Short mmCIF file of C-alpha atoms in Angstrom, two decimals:
data_model
loop_
_atom_site.label_atom_id
_atom_site.label_comp_id
_atom_site.label_asym_id
_atom_site.label_seq_id
_atom_site.Cartn_x
_atom_site.Cartn_y
_atom_site.Cartn_z
CA MET S 1 0.00 0.00 0.00
CA ASP S 2 2.91 2.24 0.79
CA ALA S 3 4.13 1.77 -2.78
CA LEU S 4 0.80 2.73 -4.30
CA GLN S 5 0.78 5.87 -2.20
CA GLN S 6 4.30 6.72 -3.31
CA LEU S 7 3.29 6.23 -6.94
CA PHE S 8 0.25 8.42 -6.44
CA ILE S 9 2.33 11.23 -4.95
CA GLY S 10 4.85 10.83 -7.74
CA PHE S 11 2.16 11.01 -10.39
CA GLY S 12 0.99 14.25 -8.82
CA MET S 13 4.36 15.68 -9.83
CA ASN S 14 3.85 14.47 -13.41
CA CYS S 15 0.41 16.03 -13.53
CA LEU S 16 1.69 19.30 -12.11
CA LEU S 17 4.53 19.40 -14.62
CA PHE S 18 2.07 18.56 -17.40
CA VAL S 19 -0.46 21.26 -16.52
CA LEU S 20 2.09 24.02 -15.86
CA THR S 21 3.99 23.21 -19.06
CA LEU S 22 0.80 23.32 -21.10
CA VAL S 23 -0.41 26.58 -19.57
CA MET S 24 2.91 28.35 -20.17
CA ALA S 25 4.09 26.72 -23.40
CA LEU S 26 0.90 27.49 -25.34
CA PRO S 27 1.13 31.31 -25.15
CA LEU S 28 4.93 31.24 -25.39
CA GLY S 29 4.60 29.06 -28.48
CA LEU S 30 2.29 31.61 -30.08
CA ILE S 31 4.82 34.37 -29.39
CA ILE S 32 7.58 32.27 -30.96
CA THR S 33 5.30 31.69 -33.96
CA PHE S 34 4.96 35.43 -34.50
CA GLY S 35 8.76 35.65 -34.20
CA THR S 36 9.34 33.03 -36.88
CA MET S 37 6.74 34.64 -39.16
CA THR S 38 7.83 38.26 -38.75
CA LYS S 39 9.03 40.37 -41.65
CA LEU S 40 11.96 41.57 -39.51
CA LYS S 41 14.66 39.37 -40.97
CA PRO S 42 17.12 39.35 -38.01
CA LEU S 43 14.40 38.48 -35.49
CA LYS S 44 13.01 35.82 -37.79
CA TRP S 45 16.48 34.32 -38.18
CA VAL S 46 17.10 34.28 -34.42
CA MET S 47 13.74 32.65 -33.74
CA LYS S 48 14.17 30.04 -36.46
CA THR S 49 17.61 29.14 -35.13
CA PHE S 50 16.18 28.91 -31.63
CA VAL S 51 13.45 26.53 -32.78
CA TRP S 52 16.00 24.48 -34.70
CA ILE S 53 18.25 24.09 -31.64
CA ILE S 54 15.42 23.21 -29.29
CA ARG S 55 13.81 20.73 -31.66
CA GLY S 56 17.16 19.38 -32.79
CA THR S 57 18.52 18.33 -29.40
CA PRO S 58 17.23 15.77 -26.91
CA LEU S 59 14.88 17.02 -24.22
CA MET S 60 16.96 15.01 -21.77
CA LEU S 61 20.03 17.04 -22.64
CA GLN S 62 18.05 20.26 -22.27
CA LEU S 63 17.01 19.15 -18.78
CA PHE S 64 20.66 18.69 -17.80
CA ILE S 65 21.64 22.03 -19.26
CA VAL S 66 18.89 23.97 -17.48
CA LEU S 67 19.83 22.30 -14.20
CA TYR S 68 23.62 22.57 -14.40
CA ALA S 69 24.44 25.49 -16.71
CA PRO S 70 23.59 28.30 -14.26
CA GLY S 71 25.87 26.76 -11.64
CA ILE S 72 28.78 26.22 -14.02
CA LEU S 73 28.51 29.48 -15.96
CA TRP S 74 27.47 31.94 -13.29
CA HIS S 75 28.22 30.06 -10.06
CA HIS S 76 24.57 30.15 -9.32
CA PRO S 77 23.50 26.55 -8.80
CA VAL S 78 19.86 25.66 -9.28
CA SER S 79 18.40 24.08 -6.19
CA ASN S 80 14.80 23.74 -7.36
CA ARG S 81 14.83 20.68 -9.59
CA MET S 82 11.14 20.84 -10.35
CA GLY S 83 11.59 24.46 -11.43
CA ALA S 84 14.46 23.50 -13.71
CA ALA S 85 12.41 20.69 -15.23
CA LEU S 86 9.52 23.09 -15.80
CA VAL S 87 11.74 25.63 -17.58
CA ALA S 88 13.18 22.97 -19.88
CA PHE S 89 9.74 21.53 -20.65
CA VAL S 90 8.15 24.91 -21.34
CA ILE S 91 10.93 25.94 -23.73
CA ASN S 92 10.97 22.59 -25.49
CA TYR S 93 7.22 22.34 -25.92
CA ALA S 94 6.80 26.00 -26.87
CA ALA S 95 9.19 25.35 -29.79
CA TYR S 96 7.13 22.37 -30.96
CA PHE S 97 3.82 24.20 -30.46
CA SER S 98 5.13 27.19 -32.40
CA GLU S 99 5.71 25.04 -35.47
CA ILE S 100 2.21 23.58 -35.23
CA PHE S 101 0.76 27.10 -34.87
CA ARG S 102 2.78 28.29 -37.85
CA GLY S 103 1.52 25.44 -40.00
CA GLY S 104 -2.04 26.23 -38.92
CA ILE S 105 -1.77 29.95 -39.55
CA GLU S 106 -0.17 29.45 -42.96
CA SER S 107 -2.93 27.05 -43.97
CA ILE S 108 -5.61 29.75 -43.71
CA PRO S 109 -6.35 31.08 -47.21
CA LYS S 110 -5.27 34.63 -48.03
CA GLY S 111 -8.87 35.42 -48.94
CA GLN S 112 -9.88 35.32 -45.26
CA TYR S 113 -7.42 38.11 -44.46
CA GLU S 114 -8.47 40.10 -47.52
CA ALA S 115 -12.16 39.76 -46.73
CA GLY S 116 -11.47 41.06 -43.23
CA GLN S 117 -9.36 43.88 -44.60
CA VAL S 118 -11.94 45.15 -47.08
CA LEU S 119 -14.52 45.07 -44.28
CA GLY S 120 -12.40 47.57 -42.39
CA LEU S 121 -11.08 45.24 -39.70
CA THR S 122 -7.69 45.92 -38.14
CA LYS S 123 -4.95 43.32 -38.45
CA THR S 124 -5.46 42.36 -34.81
CA GLN S 125 -9.20 41.96 -35.32
CA VAL S 126 -8.63 39.84 -38.42
CA PHE S 127 -6.34 37.56 -36.44
CA PHE S 128 -8.44 37.20 -33.30
CA LYS S 129 -11.94 37.36 -34.80
CA ILE S 130 -11.44 35.47 -38.04
CA VAL S 131 -8.20 33.53 -38.29
CA LEU S 132 -7.48 32.21 -34.79
CA PHE S 133 -10.59 30.08 -34.43
CA GLN S 134 -10.01 28.44 -37.80
CA VAL S 135 -6.41 27.79 -36.81
CA ILE S 136 -7.51 26.17 -33.55
CA LYS S 137 -9.85 23.84 -35.43
CA ARG S 138 -7.13 22.84 -37.85
CA ILE S 139 -4.40 22.25 -35.29
CA THR S 140 -6.46 20.35 -32.73
CA PRO S 141 -5.46 16.89 -34.06
CA PRO S 142 -1.67 17.55 -34.19
CA MET S 143 -1.86 19.42 -30.87
CA GLY S 144 -3.60 16.42 -29.32
CA ASN S 145 -0.69 14.30 -30.42
CA GLU S 146 1.80 16.67 -28.84
CA VAL S 147 -0.19 16.93 -25.61
CA ILE S 148 -0.28 13.16 -25.20
CA THR S 149 3.44 12.98 -25.85
CA LEU S 150 3.92 15.62 -23.15
CA VAL S 151 2.14 13.44 -20.58
CA LYS S 152 4.65 10.66 -21.15
CA ASP S 153 7.63 13.01 -21.49
CA THR S 154 7.06 14.27 -17.94
CA ALA S 155 8.68 10.98 -16.83
CA LEU S 156 11.95 12.33 -18.25
CA ALA S 157 12.15 14.73 -15.31
CA ARG S 158 13.50 11.72 -13.45
CA VAL S 159 16.93 12.27 -15.03
CA ILE S 160 17.37 15.38 -12.89
CA SER S 161 15.91 13.61 -9.85
CA VAL S 162 12.45 15.14 -9.77
CA ALA S 163 10.42 12.82 -7.55
CA GLU S 164 7.96 11.84 -10.27
CA ILE S 165 6.19 8.53 -10.62
CA LEU S 166 8.88 6.52 -12.43
CA GLN S 167 11.52 7.75 -10.00
CA ASN S 168 9.43 6.35 -7.17
CA ALA S 169 8.60 3.15 -8.99
CA TYR S 170 12.24 2.57 -9.82
CA ARG S 171 13.19 2.75 -6.15
CA TYR S 172 11.08 -0.38 -5.62
CA ALA S 173 12.35 -2.05 -8.75
CA SER S 174 15.93 -1.66 -7.60
CA LYS S 175 14.93 -3.61 -4.48
CA GLY S 176 13.51 -6.37 -6.67
CA ILE S 177 9.85 -5.33 -6.50
CA ILE S 178 8.74 -5.03 -10.11
CA TRP S 179 4.98 -4.44 -9.96
CA PRO S 180 5.13 -0.66 -9.21
CA LEU S 181 6.73 -0.15 -12.62
CA PHE S 182 3.72 -1.76 -14.29
CA ALA S 183 1.39 0.13 -12.00
CA SER S 184 2.94 3.42 -13.08
CA GLY S 185 2.28 2.41 -16.67
CA LEU S 186 -1.39 2.08 -15.74
CA TYR S 187 -1.39 5.59 -14.34
CA PHE S 188 -0.13 6.93 -17.67
CA LEU S 189 -2.62 4.84 -19.61
CA ALA S 190 -5.51 6.12 -17.54
CA PHE S 191 -4.40 9.73 -17.88
CA THR S 192 -3.80 9.63 -21.63
CA GLY S 193 -7.06 7.71 -22.02
CA VAL S 194 -9.02 10.50 -20.37
CA LEU S 195 -7.14 13.07 -22.46
CA SER S 196 -7.94 11.22 -25.69
CA ILE S 197 -11.64 11.24 -24.84
CA LEU S 198 -11.43 14.94 -24.01
CA LEU S 199 -9.62 15.72 -27.26
CA SER S 200 -12.07 13.84 -29.43
CA PHE S 201 -14.86 15.70 -27.65
CA VAL S 202 -13.21 19.02 -28.52
CA GLU S 203 -12.74 17.89 -32.13
CA LYS S 204 -16.41 16.98 -32.35
CA LYS S 205 -17.40 20.34 -30.88
CA LEU S 206 -15.31 22.14 -33.50
CA ASP S 207 -16.78 20.04 -36.26
CA TYR S 208 -19.98 22.09 -36.48
CA TYR S 209 -18.69 23.58 -39.71
CA LYS S 210 -16.55 22.30 -42.56
CA GLY S 211 -13.58 24.11 -44.01
CA MET W 1 -18.94 65.70 -59.24
CA ALA W 2 -17.67 62.24 -60.02
CA ILE W 3 -18.04 59.84 -57.12
CA LEU W 4 -14.90 57.99 -58.17
CA GLU W 5 -11.98 59.03 -60.24
CA VAL W 6 -9.12 56.66 -60.94
CA ARG W 7 -6.07 58.18 -62.59
CA ASP W 8 -3.09 56.65 -64.30
CA MET W 9 -2.84 53.50 -62.19
CA CYS W 10 0.38 51.57 -62.74
CA LYS W 11 1.34 48.31 -61.15
CA SER W 12 4.15 45.85 -61.80
CA PHE W 13 4.80 42.50 -60.21
CA GLY W 14 8.54 42.07 -60.55
CA LYS W 15 9.25 42.72 -64.21
CA THR W 16 5.68 42.14 -65.36
CA GLU W 17 3.79 45.35 -65.95
CA VAL W 18 0.18 44.52 -65.21
CA LEU W 19 -1.31 48.02 -65.22
CA LYS W 20 0.18 50.62 -67.54
CA GLY W 21 -1.74 53.74 -66.67
CA VAL W 22 -5.40 52.91 -66.26
CA GLY W 23 -7.95 55.59 -65.48
CA PHE W 24 -11.69 56.11 -65.48
CA THR W 25 -14.33 58.17 -63.73
CA MET W 26 -17.79 57.25 -62.60
CA GLU W 27 -20.87 59.08 -61.39
CA ARG W 28 -23.08 58.25 -58.43
CA GLY W 29 -25.54 55.49 -59.28
CA GLU W 30 -23.59 54.37 -62.30
CA VAL W 31 -22.81 50.74 -63.09
CA ILE W 32 -19.59 50.02 -64.92
CA SER W 33 -18.52 46.61 -66.17
CA ILE W 34 -14.90 45.89 -66.89
CA LEU W 35 -14.31 43.28 -69.58
CA GLY W 36 -11.11 41.84 -70.93
CA SER W 37 -9.25 38.57 -71.36
CA SER W 38 -7.43 36.99 -68.41
CA GLY W 39 -4.20 38.78 -67.70
CA SER W 40 -5.47 42.12 -68.99
CA GLY W 41 -5.26 43.60 -65.48
CA LYS W 42 -8.94 43.84 -64.51
CA THR W 43 -8.61 42.12 -61.18
CA THR W 44 -5.36 43.90 -60.35
CA LEU W 45 -7.05 47.22 -61.03
CA LEU W 46 -9.84 46.36 -58.59
CA ARG W 47 -7.35 45.15 -55.99
CA CYS W 48 -5.31 48.32 -56.31
CA ILE W 49 -8.36 50.54 -55.86
CA ASN W 50 -9.37 48.49 -52.80
CA PHE W 51 -5.93 48.68 -51.15
CA LEU W 52 -5.36 44.95 -51.48
CA GLU W 53 -2.34 45.79 -53.64
CA ARG W 54 -0.38 48.98 -53.57
CA ALA W 55 -0.24 50.62 -57.01
CA ASP W 56 3.18 51.94 -58.01
CA LYS W 57 1.66 55.07 -59.48
CA GLY W 58 -1.70 56.72 -59.86
CA GLN W 59 -4.47 58.26 -57.84
CA VAL W 60 -7.83 57.22 -56.47
CA ILE W 61 -10.21 60.08 -55.76
CA VAL W 62 -13.54 59.61 -54.00
CA ASP W 63 -15.97 62.55 -53.94
CA GLY W 64 -13.15 64.88 -54.84
CA LYS W 65 -10.92 63.65 -52.01
CA VAL W 66 -7.66 61.92 -52.87
CA ILE W 67 -7.66 58.69 -50.88
CA PHE W 68 -4.69 57.15 -52.63
CA ASP W 69 -1.71 58.72 -54.33
CA GLY W 70 1.08 56.48 -55.58
CA SER W 71 3.56 59.34 -55.65
CA ASP W 72 2.95 59.94 -51.96
CA THR W 73 6.05 58.40 -50.42
CA ALA W 74 4.90 58.99 -46.85
CA LYS W 75 3.38 55.75 -45.72
CA LYS W 76 -0.26 56.00 -44.73
CA SER W 77 -1.15 54.75 -41.29
CA PRO W 78 -3.18 51.54 -41.17
CA SER W 79 -6.12 53.45 -39.69
CA GLU W 80 -6.08 55.95 -42.56
CA ILE W 81 -6.08 53.10 -45.06
CA ARG W 82 -8.93 51.39 -43.21
CA LYS W 83 -10.95 54.57 -43.27
CA ALA W 84 -10.34 55.04 -47.00
CA GLN W 85 -11.12 51.39 -47.63
CA LEU W 86 -14.56 51.74 -46.08
CA ASN W 87 -15.65 53.89 -49.03
CA PHE W 88 -15.68 50.63 -50.94
CA GLY W 89 -17.25 47.23 -50.64
CA MET W 90 -15.77 44.19 -52.33
CA VAL W 91 -17.24 40.90 -53.46
CA PHE W 92 -14.66 38.25 -54.27
CA GLN W 93 -14.68 35.50 -56.83
CA GLN W 94 -14.13 32.93 -54.07
CA PHE W 95 -16.75 34.46 -51.68
CA ASN W 96 -14.33 34.37 -48.73
CA LEU W 97 -17.05 33.96 -46.15
CA PHE W 98 -15.93 33.24 -42.60
CA PRO W 99 -16.67 29.52 -42.21
CA GLN W 100 -17.04 29.51 -38.42
CA TYR W 101 -19.82 32.10 -38.44
CA ASN W 102 -23.39 31.65 -39.63
CA VAL W 103 -24.96 33.91 -42.24
CA LEU W 104 -26.12 36.56 -39.77
CA GLU W 105 -22.80 36.54 -37.89
CA ASN W 106 -20.89 36.92 -41.15
CA VAL W 107 -22.90 40.02 -41.95
CA VAL W 108 -22.85 41.68 -38.51
CA LEU W 109 -19.21 40.97 -37.63
CA ALA W 110 -17.63 44.02 -39.25
CA PRO W 111 -20.41 46.53 -38.43
CA LYS W 112 -20.26 45.49 -34.77
CA LEU W 113 -16.49 45.83 -34.58
CA LEU W 114 -16.63 49.21 -36.29
CA ALA W 115 -19.41 50.40 -33.99
CA LYS W 116 -17.12 49.85 -31.00
CA GLU W 117 -15.02 52.73 -32.27
CA ARG W 118 -17.93 55.13 -32.13
CA PRO W 119 -17.63 57.61 -29.25
CA ASP W 120 -21.23 57.04 -28.23
CA PHE W 121 -20.98 53.24 -28.31
CA LYS W 122 -20.84 52.67 -24.54
CA LYS W 123 -23.76 54.94 -23.89
CA HIS W 124 -26.09 53.54 -26.55
CA LYS W 125 -24.69 50.03 -26.90
CA LYS W 126 -28.06 48.27 -26.95
CA GLU W 127 -29.66 50.56 -29.52
CA ILE W 128 -26.60 50.51 -31.79
CA LEU W 129 -26.31 46.72 -31.76
CA ALA W 130 -30.04 46.33 -32.33
CA GLU W 131 -29.83 48.72 -35.26
CA ILE W 132 -26.92 46.77 -36.75
CA GLU W 133 -28.86 43.54 -36.51
CA THR W 134 -31.99 45.02 -38.07
CA ASN W 135 -29.91 46.39 -40.90
CA ALA W 136 -28.19 43.01 -41.35
CA ARG W 137 -31.50 41.17 -41.53
CA ASP W 138 -32.60 43.75 -44.04
CA VAL W 139 -29.66 43.24 -46.42
CA ILE W 140 -29.89 39.46 -46.02
CA ASP W 141 -33.54 39.77 -47.01
CA LYS W 142 -32.49 41.82 -50.04
CA VAL W 143 -30.39 38.93 -51.31
CA GLY W 144 -33.23 36.52 -50.52
CA LEU W 145 -31.61 34.48 -47.75
CA THR W 146 -33.80 35.20 -44.74
CA GLU W 147 -34.49 31.48 -44.38
CA LYS W 148 -30.76 30.73 -44.13
CA LEU W 149 -30.00 33.28 -41.40
CA MET W 150 -28.66 30.69 -38.96
CA ASN W 151 -26.96 28.41 -41.48
CA TYR W 152 -23.21 28.09 -41.84
CA PRO W 153 -21.50 28.79 -45.17
CA CYS W 154 -20.66 25.09 -45.63
CA GLU W 155 -24.40 24.36 -45.62
CA LEU W 156 -25.09 26.74 -48.51
CA SER W 157 -24.72 26.40 -52.27
CA GLY W 158 -22.07 28.48 -54.02
CA GLY W 159 -24.70 30.89 -55.27
CA GLN W 160 -26.11 31.35 -51.78
CA GLN W 161 -22.64 31.88 -50.37
CA GLN W 162 -21.97 34.58 -52.92
CA ARG W 163 -25.26 36.24 -52.04
CA VAL W 164 -24.21 36.27 -48.38
CA SER W 165 -20.95 37.92 -49.34
CA ILE W 166 -22.88 40.58 -51.25
CA ALA W 167 -25.05 41.15 -48.17
CA ARG W 168 -21.92 41.33 -46.02
CA ALA W 169 -20.48 44.06 -48.23
CA LEU W 170 -23.81 45.94 -48.38
CA ALA W 171 -24.14 45.94 -44.59
CA LEU W 172 -21.37 48.53 -44.35
CA ASN W 173 -23.20 50.79 -46.76
CA PRO W 174 -20.24 51.43 -49.07
CA LYS W 175 -20.28 54.28 -51.57
CA ILE W 176 -19.14 51.95 -54.32
CA LEU W 177 -19.47 48.19 -54.53
CA PHE W 178 -16.83 46.25 -56.46
CA PHE W 179 -17.35 42.75 -57.84
CA ASP W 180 -14.38 40.66 -58.88
CA GLU W 181 -15.76 38.03 -61.27
CA PRO W 182 -18.63 37.22 -58.90
CA THR W 183 -19.91 34.28 -60.94
CA SER W 184 -16.66 32.73 -62.14
CA ALA W 185 -16.48 30.19 -59.30
CA LEU W 186 -20.07 29.11 -59.79
CA ASP W 187 -21.76 26.42 -61.86
CA PRO W 188 -23.54 27.96 -64.86
CA GLU W 189 -26.97 27.20 -63.38
CA LEU W 190 -26.09 29.18 -60.24
CA THR W 191 -24.86 32.35 -61.96
CA GLY W 192 -28.42 33.49 -62.66
CA GLU W 193 -29.26 34.10 -58.99
CA ILE W 194 -26.18 36.30 -58.53
CA LEU W 195 -26.89 38.26 -61.68
CA ARG W 196 -30.49 38.84 -60.53
CA VAL W 197 -29.25 40.21 -57.20
CA ILE W 198 -26.80 42.57 -58.94
CA ARG W 199 -29.54 43.61 -61.35
CA ALA W 200 -31.78 44.50 -58.40
CA LEU W 201 -28.98 46.55 -56.84
CA ALA W 202 -28.48 48.39 -60.12
CA ASP W 203 -32.18 49.20 -60.16
CA LYS W 204 -31.77 50.71 -56.69
CA LYS W 205 -29.03 52.95 -58.09
CA ILE W 206 -26.19 51.38 -56.11
CA THR W 207 -22.89 52.48 -57.63
CA MET W 208 -21.07 49.37 -58.83
CA VAL W 209 -17.96 48.28 -60.70
CA ILE W 210 -18.20 44.73 -61.99
CA VAL W 211 -15.37 42.69 -63.43
CA THR W 212 -17.05 39.91 -65.35
CA HIS W 213 -16.94 37.52 -68.26
CA GLU W 214 -20.72 37.49 -68.61
CA ILE W 215 -21.02 39.65 -71.72
CA GLY W 216 -24.79 39.38 -71.96
CA PHE W 217 -25.20 40.39 -68.36
CA ALA W 218 -22.71 43.26 -68.68
CA ARG W 219 -24.65 44.62 -71.63
CA ASN W 220 -27.91 44.35 -69.75
CA VAL W 221 -26.89 45.82 -66.40
CA SER W 222 -24.17 48.38 -67.19
CA ASP W 223 -24.35 52.04 -68.03
CA ARG W 224 -20.84 51.87 -69.32
CA ILE W 225 -18.36 49.21 -70.39
CA ILE W 226 -14.61 49.42 -70.03
CA PHE W 227 -12.65 46.99 -72.15
CA MET W 228 -9.14 46.37 -70.87
CA ASP W 229 -6.28 44.89 -72.81
CA LYS W 230 -2.66 44.38 -71.75
CA GLY W 231 -2.87 46.77 -68.82
CA VAL W 232 -4.60 49.69 -70.52
CA VAL W 233 -8.17 50.73 -71.27
CA ALA W 234 -8.53 49.74 -74.92
CA GLU W 235 -12.08 50.89 -75.34
CA GLU W 236 -14.74 52.56 -73.26
CA GLY W 237 -18.34 53.51 -73.87
CA SER W 238 -21.95 52.49 -73.62
CA PRO W 239 -22.75 48.75 -73.95
CA GLU W 240 -24.11 49.41 -77.45
CA GLU W 241 -20.86 51.05 -78.51
CA VAL W 242 -18.41 48.61 -76.97
CA ILE W 243 -20.24 45.30 -77.26
CA ASP W 244 -22.37 45.77 -80.37
CA ASN W 245 -20.08 48.03 -82.41
CA PRO W 246 -16.56 47.62 -81.08
CA LYS W 247 -14.00 49.86 -82.73
CA ASN W 248 -10.92 48.35 -81.20
CA GLU W 249 -9.43 45.31 -82.93
CA ARG W 250 -8.71 43.55 -79.61
CA THR W 251 -12.27 44.11 -78.39
CA ARG W 252 -13.61 42.50 -81.54
CA GLU W 253 -11.32 39.51 -81.18
CA PHE W 254 -12.27 39.09 -77.53
CA LEU W 255 -16.00 39.28 -78.19
CA LYS W 256 -15.68 36.80 -81.04
CA LEU W 257 -13.85 34.35 -78.79
CA ILE W 258 -16.49 34.66 -76.09
CA GLU W 259 -19.28 34.14 -78.63
CA GLN W 260 -17.64 30.94 -79.85
CA LYS W 261 -17.74 29.56 -76.32
#
C-alpha cells in the first residue's frame, strides 16, 4: 500500500509538470510563432535558429543544461529541480507548439485576411476574430498528439531527480519489486485515455462547420 | 462631381507590368462593367483601388478627395487606409465567407467591430447593436436568404454563399461596390441568382464596378463598359458602342472568342 501511495504522490508531480507546461508553453509558443513569421529578418532568423536548436537536441540534454548550466557558468547553482524541469519543458514544448501554430496559420487562405481587410477590420481583429478560431480547429489533431506525448515526457524529469512517478517506482524495482513499474504504466494509460476522450470531444465540438 | 476618379494606375509584379496607366471616372448610381481577357489587369485594377495591392503610381479620388496617391512616399497609417477602404465594398470570386460564423454573424461581424469605435458606443450600446442587426436582416432579405440566417457557409450552395458575401459588403453601406468576377467560381446554373441580385442593386441605383466575363449580363446591367487589354483601357463607352459596335481590334477579337464559347 505504501508503494501505491508513493506512486500516487509521484504522479501528482507528473500532472503538475504537465499542466504548468501546457499553460505556459501554449502562449509562449504563439509568441515564438509570430517571431518566426515576422518580416523583420534578423528576429526571424534568431527565432528560427532557436526553434532548430530546441527541436534538434534531446529534451533530456536540455534538462541537464537547465539544471547545471547556471551553476557552471554563473556560479549560481539551481536548487529547485522541479523548477528546472519546468523551464526545460516549457521551452521545449513552446518550440514544438510554435511550429504547429505556424503550419495552422499558414494554412488559412489569403482570402480570409483580404475579406477582413476590405470590411475595415484591423490586423489584430482579423487575427483574433477570423483567423485564430479556424487555426484552432485545424491544429487540434496535431496538438492532441503533442499533448499526449507531453504526458509521457514528464517521466523524463526523473533524469534530474524530480520525484515523479517513475523515480518512485524505480526505487522499488531496484529492491527487486517489479509491480510498481507496471502500475505506473497504468497511471499513464488512464491519464492519456481520459485526455484522448477529451480531445475527441473538442474535435467533435469544432466540427460544427466544414472548411 | 464624379463619385470615383481613378487616374493613371500603374502596377508591376517584378518585371511584369500589369497596369500601364489605367484611369476612369464614374458618377453616383452608375454601373460600370470591366471586360477583358485573363491577364489584362482587370482584377489587379480592382485590388489596387481596394488597397489589397499597392499601385506603383496613380491616384484614387472619391468625392473629390484623394484617398490614394502612388507618388505619396509617406506611408499611410493603417487606420487611414482602413478609413479610406470603407468607401468601398468588395465581393470576391471565391466568396471568402468566414466559415465559423453563420450567415447573420458573417454580416454583422464588421459593423459590430466598427461600432465599437464610435464615441457614443458605450452609452447607446443596446440601440446601436439592435440597429446593426436590423440592418443586417434587411440586407440578407435583399439577397433573398432570410431562411438561411442561422446556417453556416458550408451548408449553402455556391450561389447562396456569394449572395451572403454581397449582403456582407452591403451591410457597411459602401459608396461603391466592387465585384471581382462574382460568378466565375459558380456552376452555370447558379450564376443566374447572382446576376439577378446585382440587377436588383443596379435598379436601386447602387454604384457598382463589376469585373465579369458574362457579356450578356454586362450589356444588360451596365451604363458603361470598359474593355481592358494588356494593362490599358482599350475601349470605353456604352454597352451598345463597346459590345455591339466595337471599334478596337482587340475588343472585336475578344467578343468573337467569347461568342464561340
